[in-house]
Amino acid sequence: MTETVTKPEPPESALSAPYWQGLRDGRLLLQACGACGTLRHYPRLLCSACFSDAVSWRQASGHGHVHSWTVAHHAFHVGFRDELPYTLVTVDLAEGPRALGRWRGATPRIGLAVKAILRQADAAAVELWFEPDGEA
Ligand SMILES: [Zn+2]
């Protein structure tokens, strides 16, 4: 018997809708505080530097360096079960904020230069992945 399991849809809200739309448009967007300019990621209501809720959106270059990584052997959702084991990386983006994504490539190294890949996971979702940037 064949079982079809889909991944969860992105938890899109009024707050995060521009971020998810950005991914669908092929752009990784960061929030920029409208009061002090501090960049942040993932999308959230208040600036952690000045607590302003004024926000605009800025496109990230997609370049960064590996901060840390881990290999998932247990899926947090059954929709990812068939992809196990998979590697997750936290990346210090060139613009400053840190982002979490899936990993494509040989075992990552801390400090390795990486670039973002936006990968269409299914009809509804685009996933953020990273891979080595240039010579690695
Ligand atoms: Zn601020």
Coordinates of N, CA and C and ligand atoms in Angstrom, one line a residue:
M1 N 0.8 -1.2 0.0 CA 0.0 0.0 0.0 C 0.9 1.2 0.0
T2 N 0.5 2.2 -0.8 CA 1.3 3.4 -0.9 C 0.7 4.5 -0.1
E3 N 1.6 5.1 0.7 CA 1.2 6.1 1.6 C 1.8 7.5 1.1
T4 N 0.9 8.4 0.9 CA 1.4 9.8 0.5 C 1.4 10.7 1.7
V5 N 2.6 11.2 2.0 CA 2.7 12.1 3.1 C 3.3 13.4 2.6
T6 N 2.6 14.5 2.8 CA 3.1 15.8 2.4 C 3.8 16.5 3.5
K7 N 4.6 17.4 3.1 CA 5.3 18.3 4.1 C 4.3 19.3 4.6
P8 N 4.6 19.8 5.8 CA 3.7 20.9 6.3 C 3.9 22.1 5.5
E9 N 2.8 22.9 5.3 CA 2.9 24.1 4.6 C 3.6 25.2 5.5
P10 N 4.2 26.2 4.8 CA 4.9 27.2 5.6 C 3.9 27.9 6.5
P11 N 4.3 28.2 7.7 CA 3.4 28.9 8.7 C 3.2 30.4 8.4
E12 N 2.6 30.6 7.3 CA 2.5 32.0 6.8 C 1.5 32.8 7.6
S13 N 1.9 34.0 8.0 CA 1.0 34.9 8.7 C 1.2 36.3 8.0
A14 N 0.4 37.3 8.5 CA 0.6 38.6 8.0 C 2.0 39.1 8.2
L15 N 2.6 38.7 9.3 CA 3.9 39.1 9.6 C 5.0 38.5 8.7
S16 N 4.8 37.2 8.4 CA 5.8 36.5 7.6 C 5.5 36.4 6.1
A17 N 4.3 36.9 5.7 CA 3.9 36.7 4.3 C 4.9 37.3 3.3
P18 N 5.5 38.5 3.5 CA 6.5 39.0 2.6 C 7.7 38.0 2.4
Y19 N 8.1 37.4 3.6 CA 9.3 36.5 3.5 C 9.0 35.3 2.6
W20 N 7.8 34.7 2.8 CA 7.4 33.5 2.1 C 7.2 33.8 0.6
Q21 N 6.6 35.0 0.3 CA 6.4 35.4 -1.1 C 7.8 35.7 -1.7
G22 N 8.7 36.2 -0.9 CA 10.1 36.5 -1.4 C 10.7 35.2 -1.9
L23 N 10.6 34.1 -1.1 CA 11.2 32.8 -1.5 C 10.5 32.3 -2.8
R24 N 9.2 32.5 -2.9 CA 8.5 32.0 -4.1 C 9.0 32.8 -5.3
D25 N 9.4 34.1 -5.1 CA 10.0 34.9 -6.2 C 11.5 34.7 -6.4
G26 N 12.1 33.8 -5.6 CA 13.5 33.6 -5.8 C 14.4 34.5 -5.0
R27 N 13.8 35.2 -4.0 CA 14.6 36.1 -3.2 C 14.6 35.8 -1.7
L28 N 15.7 35.8 -1.1 CA 15.8 35.6 0.4 C 15.7 37.0 1.0
L29 N 14.6 37.3 1.7 CA 14.4 38.6 2.3 C 14.7 38.6 3.8
L30 N 15.3 39.7 4.2 CA 15.5 40.0 5.6 C 14.7 41.2 6.0
Q31 N 14.2 41.2 7.3 CA 13.6 42.4 7.8 C 14.6 43.4 8.2
A32 N 14.3 44.7 7.9 CA 15.2 45.8 8.3 C 14.3 46.7 9.2
C33 N 14.8 46.9 10.4 CA 14.1 47.8 11.3 C 13.9 49.2 10.7
G34 N 12.6 49.7 10.7 CA 12.3 51.0 10.2 C 12.8 52.1 11.0
A35 N 13.2 51.8 12.3 CA 13.7 52.9 13.2 C 15.2 53.0 13.2
C36 N 15.9 51.8 13.4 CA 17.3 51.9 13.6 C 18.1 51.1 12.5
G37 N 17.4 50.4 11.6 CA 18.0 49.8 10.5 C 18.6 48.4 10.7
T38 N 18.5 47.9 12.0 CA 19.0 46.6 12.3 C 18.3 45.5 11.5
L39 N 19.1 44.6 10.9 CA 18.5 43.5 10.1 C 18.2 42.4 11.0
R40 N 17.2 41.6 10.7 CA 16.9 40.4 11.4 C 16.3 39.4 10.6
H41 N 16.4 38.1 11.0 CA 15.9 36.9 10.4 C 15.8 35.9 11.5
Y42 N 14.8 35.2 11.5 CA 13.6 35.0 10.8 C 12.6 36.2 11.0
P43 N 11.5 36.3 10.3 CA 10.6 37.4 10.5 C 10.0 37.4 11.9
R44 N 10.0 38.6 12.5 CA 9.4 38.7 13.8 C 8.8 40.1 14.0
L45 N 8.0 40.3 15.0 CA 7.3 41.6 15.2 C 8.2 42.8 15.5
L46 N 9.1 42.6 16.5 CA 9.8 43.7 17.1 C 11.3 43.6 16.8
C47 N 11.9 44.8 16.7 CA 13.4 44.8 16.6 C 14.0 44.5 17.9
S48 N 15.0 43.6 17.9 CA 15.6 43.2 19.2 C 16.6 44.3 19.7
A49 N 16.9 45.3 18.8 CA 17.8 46.4 19.3 C 17.0 47.5 19.9
C50 N 15.9 47.9 19.3 CA 15.2 49.1 19.7 C 13.7 48.9 20.0
F51 N 13.2 47.7 19.7 CA 11.8 47.3 20.0 C 10.8 48.0 19.1
S52 N 11.3 48.6 18.1 CA 10.3 49.2 17.1 C 9.6 48.1 16.3
D53 N 8.4 48.4 15.9 CA 7.7 47.4 15.1 C 7.7 47.9 13.6
A54 N 8.3 49.0 13.3 CA 8.4 49.5 12.0 C 9.4 48.6 11.2
V55 N 9.0 48.2 10.0 CA 9.8 47.3 9.3 C 9.8 47.5 7.8
S56 N 10.9 47.2 7.1 CA 10.9 47.1 5.7 C 11.6 45.8 5.4
W57 N 11.7 45.5 4.1 CA 12.3 44.2 3.7 C 13.5 44.5 2.7
R58 N 14.5 43.7 2.9 CA 15.7 43.9 2.1 C 16.2 42.5 1.6
Q59 N 16.6 42.5 0.4 CA 17.1 41.2 -0.2 C 18.5 40.9 0.2
A60 N 18.7 39.7 0.8 CA 20.0 39.2 1.2 C 20.8 38.8 -0.1
S61 N 22.1 38.8 0.0 CA 22.9 38.4 -1.1 C 22.9 36.9 -1.2
G62 N 22.5 36.2 -0.1 CA 22.6 34.7 -0.1 C 23.9 34.1 0.2
H63 N 24.9 35.0 0.4 CA 26.3 34.5 0.8 C 26.4 34.6 2.3
G64 N 27.3 33.7 2.8 CA 27.5 33.7 4.2 C 28.6 32.6 4.5
H65 N 28.7 32.3 5.8 CA 29.6 31.3 6.3 C 28.9 30.4 7.3
V66 N 29.3 29.1 7.3 CA 28.7 28.1 8.2 C 29.1 28.5 9.7
H67 N 28.0 28.7 10.5 CA 28.2 28.9 11.9 C 28.3 27.5 12.6
S68 N 27.3 26.7 12.3 CA 27.3 25.3 12.9 C 26.5 24.4 12.0
W69 N 26.5 23.2 12.3 CA 25.7 22.2 11.5 C 25.4 21.0 12.3
T70 N 24.4 20.2 11.8 CA 24.0 19.0 12.5 C 23.4 18.1 11.5
V71 N 23.4 16.8 11.8 CA 22.7 15.8 10.9 C 21.5 15.3 11.6
A72 N 20.3 15.5 11.0 CA 19.1 15.0 11.5 C 18.9 13.5 11.2
H73 N 18.7 12.7 12.2 CA 18.4 11.3 12.0 C 16.9 11.0 12.3
H74 N 16.2 12.0 12.9 CA 14.8 11.8 13.2 C 14.1 13.1 12.6
A75 N 13.1 12.8 11.9 CA 12.4 14.0 11.2 C 11.4 14.6 12.2
F76 N 11.4 15.9 12.2 CA 10.5 16.7 13.1 C 9.1 16.6 12.6
H77 N 8.9 16.2 11.3 CA 7.6 16.0 10.7 C 7.7 14.8 9.8
V78 N 6.6 14.0 9.8 CA 6.7 12.8 9.0 C 6.9 13.0 7.5
G79 N 6.6 14.2 7.0 CA 6.8 14.6 5.6 C 8.2 14.6 5.2
F80 N 9.1 14.7 6.2 CA 10.6 14.7 5.9 C 11.2 13.4 6.1
R81 N 10.4 12.3 6.5 CA 11.0 11.0 6.9 C 11.8 10.4 5.7
D82 N 11.3 10.5 4.5 CA 12.0 9.8 3.4 C 13.3 10.5 3.0
E83 N 13.6 11.7 3.6 CA 14.9 12.4 3.3 C 16.0 12.1 4.3
L84 N 15.6 11.4 5.4 CA 16.6 11.1 6.4 C 17.8 10.2 5.9
P85 N 19.0 10.4 6.5 CA 19.4 11.5 7.3 C 19.7 12.7 6.5
Y86 N 19.5 13.9 7.0 CA 19.8 15.1 6.3 C 20.5 16.1 7.2
T87 N 21.3 17.0 6.5 CA 22.1 17.9 7.3 C 21.5 19.3 7.3
L88 N 21.5 19.9 8.4 CA 21.0 21.3 8.6 C 22.2 22.2 9.0
V89 N 22.2 23.4 8.4 CA 23.3 24.3 8.7 C 22.7 25.6 9.2
T90 N 23.4 26.2 10.2 CA 23.1 27.6 10.6 C 24.2 28.4 9.9
V91 N 23.8 29.5 9.3 CA 24.7 30.3 8.4 C 24.7 31.7 8.9
D92 N 25.9 32.3 9.1 CA 26.0 33.7 9.4 C 26.0 34.4 8.0
L93 N 24.8 35.0 7.7 CA 24.7 35.7 6.4 C 25.7 36.9 6.3
A94 N 26.1 37.2 5.1 CA 27.0 38.3 4.9 C 26.4 39.6 5.5
E95 N 25.1 39.7 5.5 CA 24.5 41.0 6.0 C 24.4 41.0 7.6
G96 N 24.7 39.9 8.2 CA 24.7 39.8 9.7 C 23.8 38.8 10.3
P97 N 22.5 38.7 10.0 CA 21.6 37.8 10.6 C 22.1 36.3 10.4
R98 N 21.6 35.4 11.2 CA 21.8 34.0 11.1 C 20.6 33.3 10.5
A99 N 20.8 32.4 9.6 CA 19.7 31.6 9.0 C 19.9 30.1 9.1
L100 N 18.8 29.4 9.2 CA 18.9 27.9 9.2 C 18.4 27.4 7.9
G101 N 19.1 26.4 7.4 CA 18.7 25.8 6.1 C 19.2 24.4 5.9
R102 N 18.7 23.8 4.9 CA 19.1 22.4 4.5 C 20.5 22.6 3.9
W103 N 21.2 21.4 3.8 CA 22.5 21.5 3.2 C 22.7 20.5 2.0
R104 N 23.4 21.0 1.0 CA 23.7 20.2 -0.2 C 25.2 20.3 -0.4
G105 N 25.8 19.1 -0.3 CA 27.2 19.1 -0.5 C 27.9 18.1 0.5
A106 N 29.2 18.0 0.4 CA 30.0 17.2 1.3 C 29.9 17.7 2.7
T107 N 30.3 17.0 3.7 CA 30.2 17.4 5.1 C 30.7 18.8 5.3
P108 N 29.8 19.7 5.8 CA 30.2 21.1 6.0 C 31.3 21.3 7.0
R109 N 32.0 22.4 6.9 CA 33.0 22.8 7.9 C 32.6 24.2 8.5
I110 N 32.8 24.3 9.8 CA 32.5 25.6 10.4 C 33.4 26.7 9.7
G111 N 32.8 27.8 9.3 CA 33.5 28.9 8.7 C 33.5 28.8 7.2
L112 N 33.0 27.6 6.6 CA 33.0 27.5 5.2 C 32.1 28.5 4.5
A113 N 32.6 29.1 3.4 CA 31.8 30.0 2.6 C 30.7 29.3 1.9
V114 N 29.5 29.8 2.0 CA 28.3 29.1 1.4 C 27.4 30.1 0.7
K115 N 26.6 29.6 -0.1 CA 25.6 30.4 -0.8 C 24.2 29.7 -0.7
A116 N 23.2 30.6 -0.7 CA 21.8 30.1 -0.6 C 21.3 29.5 -1.9
I117 N 20.5 28.5 -1.8 CA 19.7 28.0 -2.9 C 18.3 28.0 -2.5
L118 N 17.4 28.5 -3.3 CA 16.0 28.4 -3.1 C 15.4 27.3 -3.9
R119 N 14.9 26.3 -3.2 CA 14.5 25.0 -3.9 C 13.0 24.8 -3.8
Q120 N 12.3 24.7 -4.9 CA 10.8 24.5 -4.9 C 10.6 23.1 -4.3
A121 N 10.0 23.0 -3.1 CA 9.8 21.7 -2.5 C 8.6 21.0 -3.0
D122 N 7.5 21.8 -3.2 CA 6.3 21.3 -3.7 C 5.5 22.5 -4.3
A123 N 4.3 22.3 -4.6 CA 3.5 23.4 -5.2 C 3.4 24.6 -4.3
A124 N 3.4 24.4 -3.0 CA 3.2 25.4 -2.0 C 4.4 26.0 -1.4
A125 N 5.5 25.3 -1.4 CA 6.6 25.7 -0.5 C 8.0 25.8 -1.3
V126 N 8.7 26.8 -1.0 CA 10.1 26.9 -1.4 C 11.0 26.7 -0.2
E127 N 12.0 25.9 -0.2 CA 12.9 25.6 0.9 C 14.2 26.4 0.7
L128 N 14.7 26.8 1.9 CA 16.0 27.5 1.9 C 17.1 26.4 2.1
W129 N 18.0 26.3 1.2 CA 19.1 25.4 1.2 C 20.4 26.2 1.1
F130 N 21.5 25.6 1.5 CA 22.9 26.2 1.3 C 23.8 25.1 0.7
E131 N 24.8 25.6 0.0 CA 25.8 24.8 -0.6 C 27.1 25.5 -0.6
P132 N 28.3 24.8 -0.7 CA 29.5 25.5 -0.7 C 29.6 26.6 -1.8
D133 N 30.2 27.7 -1.5 CA 30.3 28.9 -2.4 C 31.6 28.9 -3.1
G134 N 31.6 28.6 -4.4 CA 32.9 28.6 -5.1 C 33.8 27.4 -4.7
E135 N 35.1 27.7 -4.6 CA 36.1 26.7 -4.3 C 35.9 26.2 -2.9
A136 N 35.6 25.0 -2.7 CA 35.4 24.5 -1.3 C 36.1 23.2 -1.1
Ligands
ZN1 ZN 15.5 48.8 15.6

